[in-house]
């Protein structure tokens, strides 16, 4: 036997036995996005590396450690996209979206790549859906977006999740706050973990994310909170968002220690966390990014967006028992008694399918008993066995798999029977 080749660490196959769960969610997502009048965008899987270093930030974990980058024919550095906002903004600028309409509401769905440590809810190839609103500097656009994310989880049936919001202020104000944070933390720097010592130099806000007990204590006791240093204008903006959320009955908590792993955010940021998940509990994250379009060479444009992980959503939905097996049921399984009736049976199968019922049949020429086992395994709602008698009489017994009861109907009327008996 030759050596088996296995999948790459941190990746996974979505198998035919479970794909219906993903498709169910994907269909619902599409519907909800269109209820809010968002349009889909699809951008390439890889982009120029500098797109991400310039947007996400040189010193973030994503750019610093996690990018899958390669030289294209030994020349230009390209990167498998680690997130999608940068690509959407690149496309927005490249195609002059601004000239087409002042407001754009866009959603996306697809795989992303980050070379991080694989664990539950964290993969190296993972899927995100997300959306962006371009062109509004008003808090109602922040709330439209938060409402959208919140509604997605509500409509999918999740119960155990909480919305957290915070404000990071604008860039200028934030850099003053960062100076203050650094000076307050300096006397404690030596006690911090090695990772935090590094972050202190390049990405000090991320110190709030450290799980190390000592670092946590230092932060609790000594770190000033950005929310206490917002300008009046920023405070008003944040308060307006809170009022609008209350107006829509969307429950939230302010988490003044929340920061995000990407540099481009300004003012409002938010996360939705699930209590059904373990330590990787963020279902989605997002916020306002008013400088990014300009930073990437476009005209100054206000924007707000969020990105949501599919895998964590799937884990949370499994935990909360939200998948309905019924969805995967086959309408009818057709067992073929022997070769004499194979041709007639194939016609019958094709005919029922043409009436929009899902049909499966045998491909192994085994015993009827084995075929019925197959019908059970495939969770068929009904089954029939076609033999010479049935073909001759033109009548057949349809078995209801859930209780074993049988109804005799004309072969020509199988579809009619199904339409009367399947909701
Ligand atoms: P986290 O703090 O969980 O690492 P992040 O700060 O990197 O998330 P974003 O980059 O904004 O967050 O990603 C948005 C969402 O995408 C996360 O809330 C999570 O649901 C999902 N996500 C991020 N990284 C991964 C990954 N490696 N595998 C699976 N899902 C992920
Ligand atoms: Mg991360």
CSV table of C-alpha atoms and ligand atoms in Angstrom, one decimal:
chain,number,residue,atom,x,y,z
A,1,UNK,CA,0.0,0.0,0.0
A,2,UNK,CA,1.2,3.5,-0.8
A,3,UNK,CA,1.4,6.2,1.7
A,4,UNK,CA,-1.8,8.2,2.2
A,5,UNK,CA,-1.7,11.9,1.6
A,6,UNK,CA,-3.6,13.8,4.3
A,7,UNK,CA,-5.2,17.2,4.3
A,8,UNK,CA,-3.1,20.2,5.5
A,9,UNK,CA,-3.0,21.0,9.2
A,10,UNK,CA,-5.7,23.4,10.2
A,11,UNK,CA,-7.9,22.7,7.1
A,12,UNK,CA,-10.9,20.4,6.9
A,13,UNK,CA,-13.2,18.8,4.4
A,14,UNK,CA,-16.9,19.6,4.3
A,15,UNK,CA,-18.3,16.2,3.7
A,16,UNK,CA,-21.4,15.3,1.7
A,17,UNK,CA,-23.1,14.0,4.9
A,18,UNK,CA,-23.0,17.4,6.6
A,19,UNK,CA,-23.0,19.9,3.7
A,20,UNK,CA,-26.8,20.4,3.9
A,21,UNK,CA,-26.3,22.2,7.2
A,22,UNK,CA,-23.9,24.7,5.6
A,23,UNK,CA,-26.2,25.1,2.6
A,24,UNK,CA,-29.2,25.7,4.9
A,25,UNK,CA,-27.3,28.6,6.6
A,26,UNK,CA,-26.0,29.9,3.3
A,27,UNK,CA,-29.5,30.1,1.9
A,28,UNK,CA,-30.8,31.9,5.0
A,29,UNK,CA,-27.9,34.4,5.0
A,30,UNK,CA,-28.6,35.3,1.4
A,31,UNK,CA,-32.3,35.9,2.2
A,32,UNK,CA,-31.5,38.1,5.2
A,33,UNK,CA,-28.9,40.1,3.3
A,34,UNK,CA,-31.4,40.8,0.6
A,35,UNK,CA,-34.0,41.8,3.2
A,36,UNK,CA,-31.6,44.6,4.2
A,37,UNK,CA,-30.9,45.3,0.5
A,38,UNK,CA,-27.2,44.4,0.6
A,39,UNK,CA,-25.6,43.2,-2.7
A,40,UNK,CA,-23.0,40.4,-2.9
A,41,UNK,CA,-19.4,41.0,-4.0
A,42,UNK,CA,-16.9,38.2,-5.0
A,43,UNK,CA,-13.2,39.2,-5.1
A,44,UNK,CA,-10.1,37.0,-5.8
A,45,UNK,CA,-8.7,34.6,-3.3
A,46,UNK,CA,-5.3,36.2,-3.6
A,47,UNK,CA,-4.3,39.9,-3.6
A,48,UNK,CA,-1.0,41.8,-3.6
A,49,UNK,CA,0.5,41.4,-0.1
A,50,UNK,CA,0.9,45.2,0.4
A,51,UNK,CA,-2.9,45.5,0.3
A,52,UNK,CA,-3.1,43.8,3.7
A,53,UNK,CA,0.1,45.3,5.2
A,54,UNK,CA,-1.2,48.7,4.4
A,55,UNK,CA,-4.8,48.2,5.7
A,56,UNK,CA,-4.8,45.6,8.4
A,57,UNK,CA,-1.5,47.0,9.8
A,58,UNK,CA,2.2,46.0,9.7
A,59,UNK,CA,2.3,45.1,13.4
A,60,UNK,CA,-0.9,43.1,13.7
A,61,UNK,CA,-0.8,39.4,14.3
A,62,UNK,CA,-2.5,38.8,11.0
A,63,UNK,CA,0.1,40.6,8.9
A,64,UNK,CA,3.1,39.9,11.1
A,65,UNK,CA,2.7,36.2,11.6
A,66,UNK,CA,-0.3,34.7,9.9
A,67,UNK,CA,-0.2,35.5,6.2
A,68,UNK,CA,0.2,32.9,3.5
A,69,UNK,CA,2.4,34.9,1.1
A,70,UNK,CA,4.3,33.7,-1.9
A,71,UNK,CA,6.3,35.2,-4.7
A,72,UNK,CA,4.5,35.1,-8.0
A,73,UNK,CA,7.0,33.6,-10.5
A,74,UNK,CA,9.6,34.9,-8.1
A,75,UNK,CA,8.6,38.5,-8.6
A,76,UNK,CA,5.7,40.0,-6.9
A,77,UNK,CA,4.6,39.1,-3.3
A,78,UNK,CA,1.0,37.9,-3.3
A,79,UNK,CA,-1.1,36.7,-0.3
A,80,UNK,CA,-4.0,34.4,0.2
A,81,UNK,CA,-6.6,36.8,1.7
A,82,UNK,CA,-6.6,36.7,5.5
A,83,UNK,CA,-9.7,38.9,5.6
A,84,UNK,CA,-12.1,40.5,3.2
A,85,UNK,CA,-12.6,44.1,4.0
A,86,UNK,CA,-9.3,45.1,2.4
A,87,UNK,CA,-10.3,43.4,-0.8
A,88,UNK,CA,-13.7,44.9,-0.8
A,89,UNK,CA,-12.2,48.4,-0.3
A,90,UNK,CA,-9.6,47.7,-3.0
A,91,UNK,CA,-12.4,46.8,-5.4
A,92,UNK,CA,-14.6,49.8,-4.3
A,93,UNK,CA,-11.7,52.2,-5.2
A,94,UNK,CA,-10.7,50.3,-8.4
A,95,UNK,CA,-14.3,50.4,-9.8
A,96,UNK,CA,-15.2,53.9,-8.7
A,97,UNK,CA,-18.1,52.8,-6.6
A,98,UNK,CA,-18.4,56.3,-5.3
A,99,UNK,CA,-19.4,57.6,-8.7
A,100,UNK,CA,-22.1,55.0,-9.1
A,101,UNK,CA,-24.0,55.8,-5.9
A,102,UNK,CA,-23.2,57.6,-2.6
A,103,UNK,CA,-24.1,54.6,-0.5
A,104,UNK,CA,-23.1,51.0,-1.1
A,105,UNK,CA,-24.3,48.1,1.0
A,106,UNK,CA,-22.2,45.0,0.2
A,107,UNK,CA,-22.0,41.5,1.6
A,108,UNK,CA,-19.5,38.7,1.0
A,109,UNK,CA,-19.0,35.0,1.7
A,110,UNK,CA,-15.9,32.9,1.2
A,111,UNK,CA,-12.7,31.2,2.5
A,112,UNK,CA,-9.9,33.0,4.2
A,113,UNK,CA,-6.4,31.9,5.2
A,114,UNK,CA,-4.4,32.6,8.3
A,115,UNK,CA,-1.5,30.6,9.6
A,116,UNK,CA,-2.5,30.5,13.2
A,117,UNK,CA,-2.5,27.7,15.8
A,118,UNK,CA,-5.3,25.3,14.9
A,119,UNK,CA,-7.8,24.7,17.8
A,120,UNK,CA,-11.5,24.4,18.3
A,121,UNK,CA,-13.1,27.3,16.3
A,122,UNK,CA,-9.8,28.3,14.8
A,123,UNK,CA,-8.5,27.0,11.5
A,124,UNK,CA,-6.0,27.9,8.8
A,125,UNK,CA,-8.6,27.9,6.1
A,126,UNK,CA,-11.9,29.1,7.4
A,127,UNK,CA,-15.1,30.8,6.0
A,128,UNK,CA,-16.5,34.2,6.8
A,129,UNK,CA,-19.6,36.1,5.8
A,130,UNK,CA,-19.7,39.8,6.3
A,131,UNK,CA,-20.9,43.1,5.1
A,132,UNK,CA,-19.8,46.7,4.7
A,133,UNK,CA,-21.7,50.0,4.3
A,134,UNK,CA,-19.8,52.7,2.4
A,135,UNK,CA,-20.8,56.4,2.4
A,136,UNK,CA,-22.5,57.2,5.6
A,137,UNK,CA,-20.9,59.0,8.6
A,138,UNK,CA,-24.0,58.7,10.7
A,139,UNK,CA,-24.7,56.4,13.6
A,140,UNK,CA,-27.8,54.9,11.8
A,141,UNK,CA,-25.4,53.1,9.5
A,142,UNK,CA,-23.5,51.6,12.4
A,143,UNK,CA,-26.8,50.5,13.8
A,144,UNK,CA,-28.1,49.2,10.4
A,145,UNK,CA,-25.0,47.0,10.4
A,146,UNK,CA,-25.2,45.8,14.0
A,147,UNK,CA,-28.9,45.1,13.6
A,148,UNK,CA,-28.1,43.0,10.5
A,149,UNK,CA,-25.5,40.9,12.4
A,150,UNK,CA,-27.8,40.6,15.4
A,151,UNK,CA,-30.8,39.6,13.2
A,152,UNK,CA,-28.8,36.9,11.4
A,153,UNK,CA,-28.1,35.1,14.7
A,154,UNK,CA,-31.6,35.7,16.0
A,155,UNK,CA,-33.2,34.4,12.7
A,156,UNK,CA,-30.9,31.3,12.8
A,157,UNK,CA,-32.4,30.5,16.1
A,158,UNK,CA,-29.4,31.1,18.4
A,159,UNK,CA,-30.3,32.1,22.0
A,160,UNK,CA,-27.0,32.3,23.9
A,161,UNK,CA,-25.2,35.3,22.4
A,162,UNK,CA,-24.4,38.8,23.6
A,163,UNK,CA,-23.6,42.0,21.7
A,164,UNK,CA,-20.6,44.0,23.0
A,165,UNK,CA,-19.8,47.5,21.9
A,166,UNK,CA,-17.0,49.9,22.5
A,167,UNK,CA,-15.5,53.0,21.0
A,168,UNK,CA,-11.8,53.5,20.1
A,169,UNK,CA,-12.1,57.1,19.1
A,170,UNK,CA,-10.5,58.5,16.0
A,171,UNK,CA,-6.9,58.0,15.0
A,172,UNK,CA,-5.5,61.3,16.5
A,173,UNK,CA,-7.2,60.9,19.8
A,174,UNK,CA,-6.2,57.3,19.9
A,175,UNK,CA,-2.5,58.0,19.5
A,176,UNK,CA,-2.7,60.3,22.5
A,177,UNK,CA,-4.4,57.6,24.5
A,178,UNK,CA,-1.8,55.0,23.4
A,179,UNK,CA,1.0,57.3,24.7
A,180,UNK,CA,-0.9,57.5,28.0
A,181,UNK,CA,-1.4,53.7,28.1
A,182,UNK,CA,2.2,53.1,27.4
A,183,UNK,CA,3.4,55.4,30.2
A,184,UNK,CA,1.0,53.9,32.7
A,185,UNK,CA,2.1,50.4,31.8
A,186,UNK,CA,5.9,51.1,31.6
A,187,UNK,CA,6.6,50.4,35.3
A,188,UNK,CA,5.0,47.0,34.9
A,189,UNK,CA,6.5,46.0,31.5
A,190,UNK,CA,9.1,43.7,32.9
A,191,UNK,CA,6.5,41.5,34.6
A,192,UNK,CA,4.6,40.9,31.4
A,193,UNK,CA,4.7,37.8,29.3
A,194,UNK,CA,7.1,37.9,26.3
A,195,UNK,CA,4.3,38.3,23.8
A,196,UNK,CA,3.0,41.3,25.7
A,197,UNK,CA,6.5,42.8,25.9
A,198,UNK,CA,6.5,42.8,22.1
A,199,UNK,CA,3.0,44.0,21.8
A,200,UNK,CA,3.9,46.9,24.2
A,201,UNK,CA,6.3,48.2,21.5
A,202,UNK,CA,4.2,47.7,18.4
A,203,UNK,CA,0.5,47.1,19.1
A,204,UNK,CA,-0.1,48.1,22.7
A,205,UNK,CA,-3.9,47.9,22.5
A,206,UNK,CA,-3.7,44.2,22.0
A,207,UNK,CA,-2.4,43.9,25.6
A,208,UNK,CA,-6.1,43.9,26.5
A,209,UNK,CA,-6.5,40.5,24.8
A,210,UNK,CA,-3.8,38.6,26.7
A,211,UNK,CA,-5.1,35.7,28.6
A,212,UNK,CA,-2.1,35.4,30.9
A,213,UNK,CA,-3.1,36.0,34.6
A,214,UNK,CA,-0.3,38.4,35.5
A,215,UNK,CA,-0.8,40.5,32.3
A,216,UNK,CA,-4.5,40.6,33.0
A,217,UNK,CA,-4.0,41.8,36.5
A,218,UNK,CA,-1.6,44.5,35.3
A,219,UNK,CA,-4.2,45.7,32.8
A,220,UNK,CA,-7.0,45.6,35.3
A,221,UNK,CA,-5.1,47.7,37.8
A,222,UNK,CA,-3.2,50.1,35.7
A,223,UNK,CA,-4.5,50.4,32.2
A,224,UNK,CA,-6.6,53.6,31.5
A,225,UNK,CA,-9.7,52.8,29.4
A,226,UNK,CA,-10.0,54.5,26.0
A,227,UNK,CA,-13.7,55.2,26.5
A,228,UNK,CA,-12.8,57.6,29.3
A,229,UNK,CA,-10.7,59.7,26.9
A,230,UNK,CA,-13.0,60.2,24.0
A,231,UNK,CA,-13.7,63.7,22.8
A,232,UNK,CA,-17.2,65.1,23.4
A,233,UNK,CA,-18.0,64.6,19.8
A,234,UNK,CA,-17.0,60.9,19.9
A,235,UNK,CA,-18.9,60.4,23.1
A,236,UNK,CA,-22.0,61.9,21.5
A,237,UNK,CA,-21.6,59.6,18.5
A,238,UNK,CA,-21.3,56.6,20.7
A,239,UNK,CA,-24.3,57.6,22.8
A,240,UNK,CA,-26.4,58.1,19.7
A,241,UNK,CA,-25.5,54.5,18.6
A,242,UNK,CA,-26.6,53.3,22.1
A,243,UNK,CA,-29.9,55.1,21.8
A,244,UNK,CA,-30.6,53.8,18.4
A,245,UNK,CA,-29.9,50.2,19.5
A,246,UNK,CA,-32.3,50.7,22.5
A,247,UNK,CA,-34.9,52.1,20.1
A,248,UNK,CA,-34.7,48.8,18.1
A,249,UNK,CA,-34.8,46.8,21.2
A,250,UNK,CA,-31.3,45.4,20.5
A,251,UNK,CA,-29.7,44.5,23.8
A,252,UNK,CA,-26.0,45.3,24.2
A,253,UNK,CA,-23.2,45.6,26.8
A,254,UNK,CA,-20.4,48.1,26.7
A,255,UNK,CA,-17.1,46.3,27.0
A,256,UNK,CA,-14.6,49.1,27.6
A,257,UNK,CA,-11.6,46.7,27.3
A,258,UNK,CA,-12.5,45.4,23.9
A,259,UNK,CA,-10.0,46.1,21.1
A,260,UNK,CA,-9.8,44.5,17.6
A,261,UNK,CA,-7.0,42.7,15.9
A,262,UNK,CA,-7.0,45.0,12.8
A,263,UNK,CA,-5.6,48.5,12.8
A,264,UNK,CA,-8.1,50.2,10.6
A,265,UNK,CA,-11.0,50.6,13.0
A,266,UNK,CA,-12.1,54.1,14.2
A,267,UNK,CA,-14.8,54.9,16.8
A,268,UNK,CA,-17.4,52.2,17.2
A,269,UNK,CA,-16.4,48.6,17.4
A,270,UNK,CA,-18.5,45.6,18.2
A,271,UNK,CA,-18.4,41.9,18.8
A,272,UNK,CA,-21.1,39.2,19.2
A,273,UNK,CA,-20.0,36.4,21.5
A,274,UNK,CA,-21.7,33.1,22.0
A,275,UNK,CA,-22.0,31.6,25.5
A,276,UNK,CA,-22.4,28.2,23.7
A,277,UNK,CA,-18.7,28.3,22.6
A,278,UNK,CA,-15.5,27.7,24.5
A,279,UNK,CA,-12.6,30.1,24.6
A,280,UNK,CA,-12.9,31.1,20.9
A,281,UNK,CA,-16.3,32.6,21.6
A,282,UNK,CA,-16.5,35.6,19.1
A,283,UNK,CA,-19.1,34.8,16.4
A,284,UNK,CA,-18.4,38.1,14.6
A,285,UNK,CA,-16.5,41.4,14.9
A,286,UNK,CA,-16.6,44.7,13.2
A,287,UNK,CA,-16.8,48.4,13.5
A,288,UNK,CA,-16.3,51.7,11.8
A,289,UNK,CA,-13.3,52.4,9.5
A,290,UNK,CA,-13.5,55.9,8.3
A,291,UNK,CA,-9.9,56.2,7.1
A,292,UNK,CA,-9.4,53.0,5.2
A,293,UNK,CA,-10.7,54.0,1.8
A,294,UNK,CA,-8.4,57.1,1.8
A,295,UNK,CA,-5.4,55.1,3.2
A,296,UNK,CA,-5.7,52.7,0.3
A,297,UNK,CA,-5.7,55.6,-2.3
A,298,UNK,CA,-9.4,56.3,-2.7
A,299,UNK,CA,-11.4,59.5,-1.8
A,300,UNK,CA,-12.2,59.9,1.8
A,301,UNK,CA,-15.2,57.7,2.5
A,302,UNK,CA,-16.9,56.7,5.8
A,303,UNK,CA,-17.5,53.0,6.2
A,304,UNK,CA,-18.6,50.4,8.7
A,305,UNK,CA,-18.5,46.6,8.5
A,306,UNK,CA,-18.4,43.3,10.2
A,307,UNK,CA,-17.0,39.8,9.5
A,308,UNK,CA,-18.4,36.6,11.0
A,309,UNK,CA,-16.9,33.1,11.2
A,310,UNK,CA,-18.9,30.2,9.8
A,311,UNK,CA,-17.2,27.4,11.7
A,312,UNK,CA,-18.0,29.0,15.1
A,313,UNK,CA,-21.5,29.6,14.0
A,314,UNK,CA,-21.9,25.9,13.1
A,315,UNK,CA,-20.4,24.8,16.4
A,316,UNK,CA,-22.8,27.1,18.3
A,317,UNK,CA,-25.8,25.9,16.3
A,318,UNK,CA,-24.9,22.3,17.0
A,319,UNK,CA,-24.6,23.0,20.7
A,320,UNK,CA,-28.0,24.7,20.7
A,321,UNK,CA,-29.5,21.8,18.7
A,322,UNK,CA,-30.7,24.0,15.9
A,323,UNK,CA,-30.2,21.6,13.0
A,324,UNK,CA,-33.3,19.8,11.7
A,325,UNK,CA,-32.5,16.4,10.2
A,326,UNK,CA,-35.8,16.5,8.3
A,327,UNK,CA,-34.2,18.8,5.9
A,328,UNK,CA,-32.0,16.1,4.5
A,329,UNK,CA,-34.7,13.6,3.9
A,330,UNK,CA,-35.0,12.1,0.5
A,331,UNK,CA,-38.6,12.1,-0.8
A,332,UNK,CA,-38.6,8.5,-2.1
A,333,UNK,CA,-36.3,5.6,-2.6
A,334,UNK,CA,-36.9,3.3,-5.5
A,335,UNK,CA,-35.8,-0.3,-5.1
A,336,UNK,CA,-35.4,-2.3,-8.3
A,337,UNK,CA,-36.3,-6.0,-7.9
A,338,UNK,CA,-34.3,-7.4,-10.8
A,339,UNK,CA,-32.8,-6.7,-14.3
A,340,UNK,CA,-36.1,-7.4,-16.1
A,341,UNK,CA,-37.6,-4.2,-14.7
A,342,UNK,CA,-34.5,-2.0,-14.7
A,343,UNK,CA,-35.4,0.0,-17.8
A,344,UNK,CA,-38.9,0.6,-16.7
A,345,UNK,CA,-37.8,1.5,-13.2
A,346,UNK,CA,-35.3,4.1,-14.6
A,347,UNK,CA,-38.1,5.7,-16.5
A,348,UNK,CA,-40.3,5.8,-13.4
A,349,UNK,CA,-37.4,7.4,-11.4
A,350,UNK,CA,-36.9,10.1,-14.1
A,351,UNK,CA,-40.6,10.8,-14.2
A,352,UNK,CA,-41.0,11.4,-10.5
A,353,UNK,CA,-37.9,13.6,-10.5
A,354,UNK,CA,-39.5,15.6,-13.4
A,355,UNK,CA,-42.3,16.4,-10.9
A,356,UNK,CA,-39.8,17.9,-8.5
A,357,UNK,CA,-39.5,15.2,-6.0
A,358,UNK,CA,-36.1,14.0,-4.9
A,359,UNK,CA,-35.5,10.4,-5.8
A,360,UNK,CA,-32.7,7.9,-5.3
A,361,UNK,CA,-32.3,4.4,-6.4
A,362,UNK,CA,-30.0,1.4,-6.3
A,363,UNK,CA,-26.6,1.2,-8.1
A,364,UNK,CA,-25.2,-2.0,-6.7
A,365,UNK,CA,-27.8,-4.6,-7.9
A,366,UNK,CA,-28.1,-6.1,-4.4
A,367,UNK,CA,-31.0,-7.8,-2.7
A,368,UNK,CA,-34.2,-5.9,-2.0
A,369,UNK,CA,-33.5,-6.2,1.7
A,370,UNK,CA,-30.1,-4.4,1.3
A,371,UNK,CA,-31.9,-1.8,-0.8
A,372,UNK,CA,-34.4,-1.1,2.0
A,373,UNK,CA,-31.5,-0.7,4.5
A,374,UNK,CA,-30.1,1.8,2.1
A,375,UNK,CA,-33.5,3.7,2.0
A,376,UNK,CA,-33.4,3.9,5.8
A,377,UNK,CA,-29.8,5.1,5.8
A,378,UNK,CA,-30.7,7.8,3.3
A,379,UNK,CA,-33.6,8.9,5.5
A,380,UNK,CA,-36.1,8.5,2.6
A,381,UNK,CA,-39.7,9.6,3.5
A,382,UNK,CA,-41.2,6.9,1.3
A,383,UNK,CA,-40.0,3.8,-0.7
A,384,UNK,CA,-41.3,1.5,-3.4
A,385,UNK,CA,-40.1,-1.8,-4.7
A,386,UNK,CA,-40.6,-2.3,-8.4
A,387,UNK,CA,-40.9,-5.9,-9.7
A,388,UNK,CA,-42.5,-7.6,-12.6
A,389,UNK,CA,-46.0,-7.8,-10.9
A,390,UNK,CA,-46.0,-4.1,-10.4
A,391,UNK,CA,-45.1,-3.3,-13.9
A,392,UNK,CA,-47.7,-5.7,-15.2
A,393,UNK,CA,-50.5,-4.4,-13.0
A,394,UNK,CA,-49.5,-0.8,-13.2
A,395,UNK,CA,-50.0,-0.6,-9.4
A,396,UNK,CA,-47.5,-0.2,-6.6
A,397,UNK,CA,-47.3,-0.2,-2.8
A,398,UNK,CA,-45.8,3.0,-1.4
A,399,UNK,CA,-44.3,2.5,2.0
A,400,UNK,CA,-44.2,5.3,4.6
A,401,UNK,CA,-40.8,4.8,6.1
A,402,UNK,CA,-41.5,6.4,9.5
A,403,UNK,CA,-44.3,3.9,10.4
A,404,UNK,CA,-44.1,1.1,7.8
A,405,UNK,CA,-47.7,1.7,6.6
A,406,UNK,CA,-48.4,1.0,2.9
A,407,UNK,CA,-50.7,2.6,0.3
A,408,UNK,CA,-51.4,1.1,-3.1
A,409,UNK,CA,-51.4,3.6,-5.9
A,410,UNK,CA,-51.2,3.6,-9.7
A,411,UNK,CA,-47.6,3.8,-10.9
A,412,UNK,CA,-48.6,6.8,-13.0
A,413,UNK,CA,-49.9,8.5,-9.8
A,414,UNK,CA,-46.8,8.2,-7.6
A,415,UNK,CA,-46.0,11.9,-7.9
A,416,UNK,CA,-49.6,12.8,-7.1
A,417,UNK,CA,-49.4,10.7,-4.0
A,418,UNK,CA,-46.2,12.4,-2.9
A,419,UNK,CA,-47.6,15.8,-3.4
A,420,UNK,CA,-50.5,15.0,-1.2
A,421,UNK,CA,-48.4,13.5,1.5
A,422,UNK,CA,-45.3,15.7,1.6
A,423,UNK,CA,-45.6,19.1,3.2
B,1,LIG,P1,-10.3,36.3,17.2
B,1,LIG,O1,-10.1,37.3,18.2
B,1,LIG,O2,-11.3,35.2,17.5
B,1,LIG,O3,-9.0,35.7,16.7
B,1,LIG,P2,-10.2,38.2,15.1
B,1,LIG,O4,-9.9,39.3,16.0
B,1,LIG,O5,-9.0,37.6,14.4
B,1,LIG,O6,-10.9,37.0,15.9
B,1,LIG,P3,-11.6,39.0,12.8
B,1,LIG,O7,-10.4,38.9,12.0
B,1,LIG,O8,-12.4,40.2,12.9
B,1,LIG,O9,-11.4,38.6,14.3
B,1,LIG,O10,-12.6,37.8,12.4
B,1,LIG,C1,-14.0,37.9,12.5
B,1,LIG,C2,-14.5,36.5,12.9
B,1,LIG,O11,-14.0,35.5,12.1
B,1,LIG,C3,-14.2,36.0,14.3
B,1,LIG,O12,-15.1,36.6,15.2
B,1,LIG,C4,-14.3,34.5,14.2
B,1,LIG,O13,-15.7,34.2,14.3
B,1,LIG,C5,-13.8,34.3,12.8
B,1,LIG,N1,-12.4,33.8,12.7
B,1,LIG,C6,-11.3,34.6,12.8
B,1,LIG,N2,-10.2,33.8,12.7
B,1,LIG,C7,-10.6,32.6,12.5
B,1,LIG,C8,-10.0,31.3,12.3
B,1,LIG,N3,-8.7,31.2,12.3
B,1,LIG,N4,-10.7,30.2,12.2
B,1,LIG,C9,-12.1,30.3,12.2
B,1,LIG,N5,-12.8,31.4,12.4
B,1,LIG,C10,-12.1,32.5,12.6
B,2,LIG,MG1,-7.5,36.4,15.3
